[in-house]
Coordinates of C-alpha atoms in Angstrom, one line a residue:
X1 CA 60.7 42.5 3.1
X2 CA 61.2 44.7 0.3
X3 CA 58.9 46.2 -2.3
X4 CA 59.4 43.5 -5.0
X5 CA 58.7 41.0 -2.3
X6 CA 55.4 42.6 -0.6
X7 CA 53.8 42.8 -3.8
X8 CA 54.4 39.6 -4.6
X9 CA 53.0 38.9 -0.8
X10 CA 49.9 41.2 -1.6
X11 CA 47.0 39.3 -3.5
X12 CA 47.8 36.1 -0.5
X13 CA 48.0 38.8 2.2
X14 CA 44.2 40.2 1.3
X15 CA 43.3 36.9 0.8
X16 CA 44.5 36.0 4.7
X17 CA 46.7 33.6 3.4
X18 CA 49.7 34.1 4.7
X19 CA 51.0 32.7 8.0
X20 CA 51.3 35.0 10.7
X21 CA 54.9 35.6 10.6
X22 CA 54.8 36.6 7.3
X23 CA 51.6 38.8 7.5
X24 CA 53.8 41.1 11.1
X25 CA 56.0 41.1 7.9
X26 CA 54.0 42.4 5.0
X27 CA 52.6 44.7 7.7
X28 CA 55.4 46.3 8.9
X29 CA 56.7 46.8 5.6
X30 CA 53.1 48.3 4.6
X31 CA 53.4 51.4 7.8
X32 CA 56.0 53.5 5.5
X33 CA 55.1 52.1 1.7
X34 CA 52.3 53.8 -0.1
X35 CA 52.7 52.7 -3.5
X36 CA 52.4 49.0 -1.6
X37 CA 50.1 50.1 0.4
X38 CA 47.6 51.8 -2.7
X39 CA 48.2 48.0 -4.3
X40 CA 46.9 46.4 -2.0
X41 CA 43.5 48.1 -2.0
X42 CA 42.9 47.8 -5.4
X43 CA 43.4 43.7 -4.2
X44 CA 41.1 44.0 -0.9
X45 CA 38.9 45.6 -3.6
X46 CA 38.9 42.6 -5.7
X47 CA 38.8 39.9 -3.1
X48 CA 36.0 41.8 -0.9
X49 CA 34.2 41.5 -5.0
X50 CA 34.9 38.0 -5.6
X51 CA 33.4 37.2 -2.4
X52 CA 30.2 38.4 -3.3
X53 CA 29.6 36.3 -7.0
X54 CA 28.2 32.9 -6.8
X55 CA 29.5 29.9 -8.2
X56 CA 33.1 30.4 -10.2
X57 CA 34.0 31.1 -13.7
X58 CA 36.7 29.7 -15.6
X59 CA 38.2 32.1 -18.1
X60 CA 39.0 30.7 -21.6
X61 CA 42.2 29.0 -21.7
X62 CA 43.7 31.2 -24.5
X63 CA 43.3 34.4 -22.0
X64 CA 45.1 32.1 -19.4
X65 CA 48.1 30.7 -21.6
X66 CA 48.3 34.8 -22.9
X67 CA 48.8 36.3 -19.5
X68 CA 50.8 33.4 -18.1
X69 CA 53.5 34.4 -21.1
X70 CA 53.4 37.7 -21.1
X71 CA 54.3 37.7 -16.8
X72 CA 57.4 35.2 -17.9
X73 CA 58.5 37.7 -20.1
X74 CA 58.4 40.3 -17.7
X75 CA 59.6 38.4 -15.1
X76 CA 62.8 37.3 -17.0
X77 CA 63.1 41.1 -17.8
X78 CA 66.3 42.6 -15.4
X79 CA 66.3 45.2 -13.2
X80 CA 67.8 48.9 -14.2
X81 CA 67.6 51.5 -11.5
X82 CA 66.8 54.7 -13.1
X83 CA 67.3 58.5 -11.8
X84 CA 65.1 58.2 -8.9
X85 CA 66.8 55.6 -7.6
X86 CA 63.0 53.5 -8.3
X87 CA 63.7 50.6 -11.2
X88 CA 62.1 50.0 -14.1
X89 CA 61.5 46.2 -13.1
X90 CA 59.3 47.5 -10.2
X91 CA 57.2 49.8 -12.7
X92 CA 56.7 46.2 -14.5
X93 CA 55.5 44.7 -11.3
X94 CA 53.5 47.3 -10.7
X95 CA 52.1 47.2 -14.0
X96 CA 51.3 42.9 -14.0
X97 CA 49.4 43.6 -10.6
X98 CA 47.6 46.6 -12.1
X99 CA 47.1 44.0 -15.2
X100 CA 45.5 41.4 -12.6
X101 CA 43.4 43.5 -10.7
X102 CA 41.5 43.6 -14.0
X103 CA 41.8 40.4 -15.3
X104 CA 40.0 39.8 -12.0
X105 CA 37.1 42.9 -11.6
X106 CA 36.4 40.5 -15.9
X107 CA 36.0 37.5 -14.1
X108 CA 33.5 39.0 -11.5
X109 CA 31.4 40.5 -14.3
X110 CA 31.8 37.4 -16.7
X111 CA 29.9 35.5 -13.0
X112 CA 27.7 38.6 -12.7
X113 CA 26.8 38.4 -16.6
X114 CA 25.9 34.5 -16.4
X115 CA 24.1 34.8 -13.1
X116 CA 21.8 37.4 -14.5
X117 CA 22.0 35.2 -17.5
X118 CA 20.7 31.9 -16.0
X119 CA 18.4 33.2 -14.1
X120 CA 16.2 34.5 -17.0
X121 CA 16.4 30.6 -18.8
X122 CA 15.1 29.6 -16.3
X123 CA 12.0 32.6 -16.5
X124 CA 11.3 32.0 -19.8
X125 CA 11.4 27.9 -19.4
X126 CA 8.5 28.7 -16.7
X127 CA 6.6 30.8 -19.4
X128 CA 7.2 28.5 -21.8
X129 CA 5.4 25.8 -19.1
X130 CA 2.8 27.5 -18.9
X131 CA 1.9 28.4 -22.1
X132 CA 2.0 25.2 -22.8
X133 CA -0.3 24.6 -20.3
X134 CA -2.9 27.3 -21.7
X135 CA -2.8 25.6 -25.1
X136 CA -3.6 22.4 -24.5
X137 CA -6.2 23.9 -21.9
X138 CA -7.8 25.6 -25.2
X139 CA -7.8 22.5 -27.2
X140 CA -9.5 20.6 -24.7
X141 CA -12.4 22.8 -24.9
X142 CA -12.1 23.1 -28.6
X143 CA -13.7 20.0 -28.5
X144 CA -16.3 20.2 -26.5
X145 CA -17.0 23.1 -28.5
X146 CA -16.5 20.8 -31.4
X147 CA -18.8 17.8 -29.9
X148 CA -21.9 20.2 -28.3
X149 CA -21.7 21.9 -32.4
X150 CA -22.3 18.8 -33.3
X151 CA -25.3 17.2 -30.5
X152 CA -27.3 20.5 -31.0
X153 CA -27.0 20.2 -35.2
X154 CA -28.6 16.8 -34.9
X155 CA -31.2 18.0 -32.3
X156 CA -32.0 20.3 -34.3
X157 CA -32.0 18.0 -37.6
X158 CA -34.3 15.2 -35.8
X159 CA -36.8 17.1 -34.3
X160 CA -37.3 19.6 -37.9
X161 CA -37.5 16.0 -40.1
X162 CA -40.9 14.5 -40.5
X163 CA -41.6 11.5 -38.8
X164 CA -38.8 11.7 -35.7
X165 CA -40.3 10.1 -32.2
X166 CA -40.1 11.1 -29.3
X167 CA -39.2 8.5 -26.3
X168 CA -39.6 9.1 -22.8
X169 CA -37.2 8.1 -20.2
X170 CA -37.2 7.4 -16.5
X171 CA -35.5 6.1 -14.0
X172 CA -35.5 6.9 -9.9
X173 CA -34.4 11.2 -9.8
X174 CA -33.1 11.1 -13.3
X175 CA -34.8 11.6 -16.6
X176 CA -34.0 11.5 -20.0
X177 CA -35.7 11.4 -23.8
X178 CA -34.5 9.5 -27.0
X179 CA -35.3 11.5 -30.1
X180 CA -35.5 8.9 -33.2
X181 CA -35.5 9.5 -36.9
X182 CA -38.5 9.0 -39.0
X183 CA -36.3 6.0 -41.3
X184 CA -34.6 4.9 -37.4
X185 CA -30.5 5.0 -38.7
X186 CA -29.9 7.4 -35.9
X187 CA -30.7 8.9 -32.2
X188 CA -30.4 11.4 -30.0
X189 CA -30.2 10.4 -26.1
X190 CA -30.3 13.5 -23.4
X191 CA -30.4 12.8 -20.0
X192 CA -30.5 14.8 -16.8
X193 CA -30.3 14.3 -13.1
X194 CA -28.0 11.7 -12.8
X195 CA -25.1 10.8 -10.8
X196 CA -21.7 11.4 -11.8
X197 CA -20.8 8.4 -13.0
X198 CA -17.7 7.3 -10.7
X199 CA -15.3 6.5 -13.0
X200 CA -14.0 8.0 -16.6
X201 CA -16.2 5.8 -18.0
X202 CA -19.5 7.2 -17.9
X203 CA -22.3 5.6 -18.2
X204 CA -23.3 2.6 -21.1
X205 CA -26.4 3.0 -23.7
X206 CA -28.1 -0.7 -24.5
X207 CA -30.7 -1.5 -27.2
X208 CA -32.5 -4.4 -26.1
X209 CA -34.5 -6.9 -28.3
X210 CA -36.4 -10.0 -27.5
X211 CA -34.5 -13.8 -27.6
X212 CA -31.0 -11.6 -28.6
X213 CA -28.3 -10.1 -26.0
X214 CA -28.3 -6.5 -25.2
X215 CA -26.2 -3.7 -28.3
X216 CA -24.4 -1.0 -26.9
X217 CA -24.2 1.9 -29.0
X218 CA -22.0 4.1 -26.7
X219 CA -21.2 5.8 -23.3
X220 CA -22.9 8.2 -21.8
X221 CA -20.1 11.0 -19.9
X222 CA -22.5 13.1 -17.5
X223 CA -20.9 17.0 -16.5
X224 CA -21.3 18.4 -12.6
X225 CA -24.8 18.8 -12.7
X226 CA -25.5 15.5 -13.9
X227 CA -26.7 16.2 -17.6
X228 CA -25.6 14.5 -20.5
X229 CA -26.2 13.8 -24.6
X230 CA -25.6 10.9 -27.0
X231 CA -26.2 10.1 -30.1
X232 CA -26.4 7.2 -32.1
X233 CA -25.0 5.1 -34.8
X234 CA -26.8 1.4 -34.7
X235 CA -25.8 -0.9 -37.1
X236 CA -29.4 -1.3 -37.3
X237 CA -33.0 0.3 -37.3
X238 CA -33.2 2.1 -34.0
X239 CA -36.8 0.4 -34.2
X240 CA -36.7 -3.3 -34.6
X241 CA -35.3 -3.0 -30.9
X242 CA -38.0 -2.5 -27.4
X243 CA -36.0 -0.9 -25.6
X244 CA -33.2 1.6 -24.9
X245 CA -31.4 1.6 -20.7
X246 CA -28.6 3.4 -19.5
X247 CA -26.5 1.9 -16.9
X248 CA -23.7 2.2 -15.5
X249 CA -20.6 0.2 -16.4
X250 CA -20.2 -2.8 -13.8
X251 CA -24.0 -3.5 -13.8
X252 CA -25.6 -5.1 -16.4
X253 CA -28.0 -3.7 -18.4
X254 CA -30.8 -5.9 -16.8
X255 CA -30.3 -3.1 -14.0
X256 CA -30.4 0.2 -16.2
X257 CA -30.5 3.4 -14.1
X258 CA -32.6 5.2 -17.1
X259 CA -34.4 3.7 -19.3
X260 CA -37.3 3.2 -22.0
X261 CA -39.8 2.0 -24.1
X262 CA -39.2 2.0 -27.9
X263 CA -42.7 1.6 -30.2
X264 CA -41.8 -0.9 -32.9
X265 CA -43.1 -0.5 -36.6

């Protein structure tokens, strides 16, 4: 094999893609040709770099077309002997081989950059999900703090109002109190010692009066310590009722866990 044939086979030889006979012919030529041996080292280095790249990266169509046109033009030129016995075609072929090595190296670099950018995007997506979760939690806490502030303000208003009434609530280990405004239009029920409810509905709060169906005025939520508070805004004055009861959702008002008697006026 001459230098031209060997140079055309170096890429396949570096990738171990030649038949055994072809590989022996290339190796026999390389033993006596330092020029082709130097080109082989470049092809071997590029082949090793390709093995380390994750995934494949395709070059732009415009780059491929330009490269093919350039190679086609070089291949159509007739070699001419210079004074040293080398041909211009051999120099052109060497330049083409070097250009191919540069292009392959560029593709390797693109693959590495794409892998880095992919990892960065994945990291940013994870950070964004964490921030969304934290913002949601802060909104929930803000709502709970607003409810607590409203309840404390209601307690302060009712305690400071002249003529407000306090009703003690009892029931097993649970205790509570119902603060009723002077006009009876609003009330604040607070309880402690209640068992955490078995579902998220909490406890139902009912107002009862003789000869009428119980009237539900709200749902009482309880924390892990058994404490809960609820502001009552019934459509009738609380004083027209004779009893307030707290019961589980699946239980009837006649089976309360907490109750108290309201003095009529």
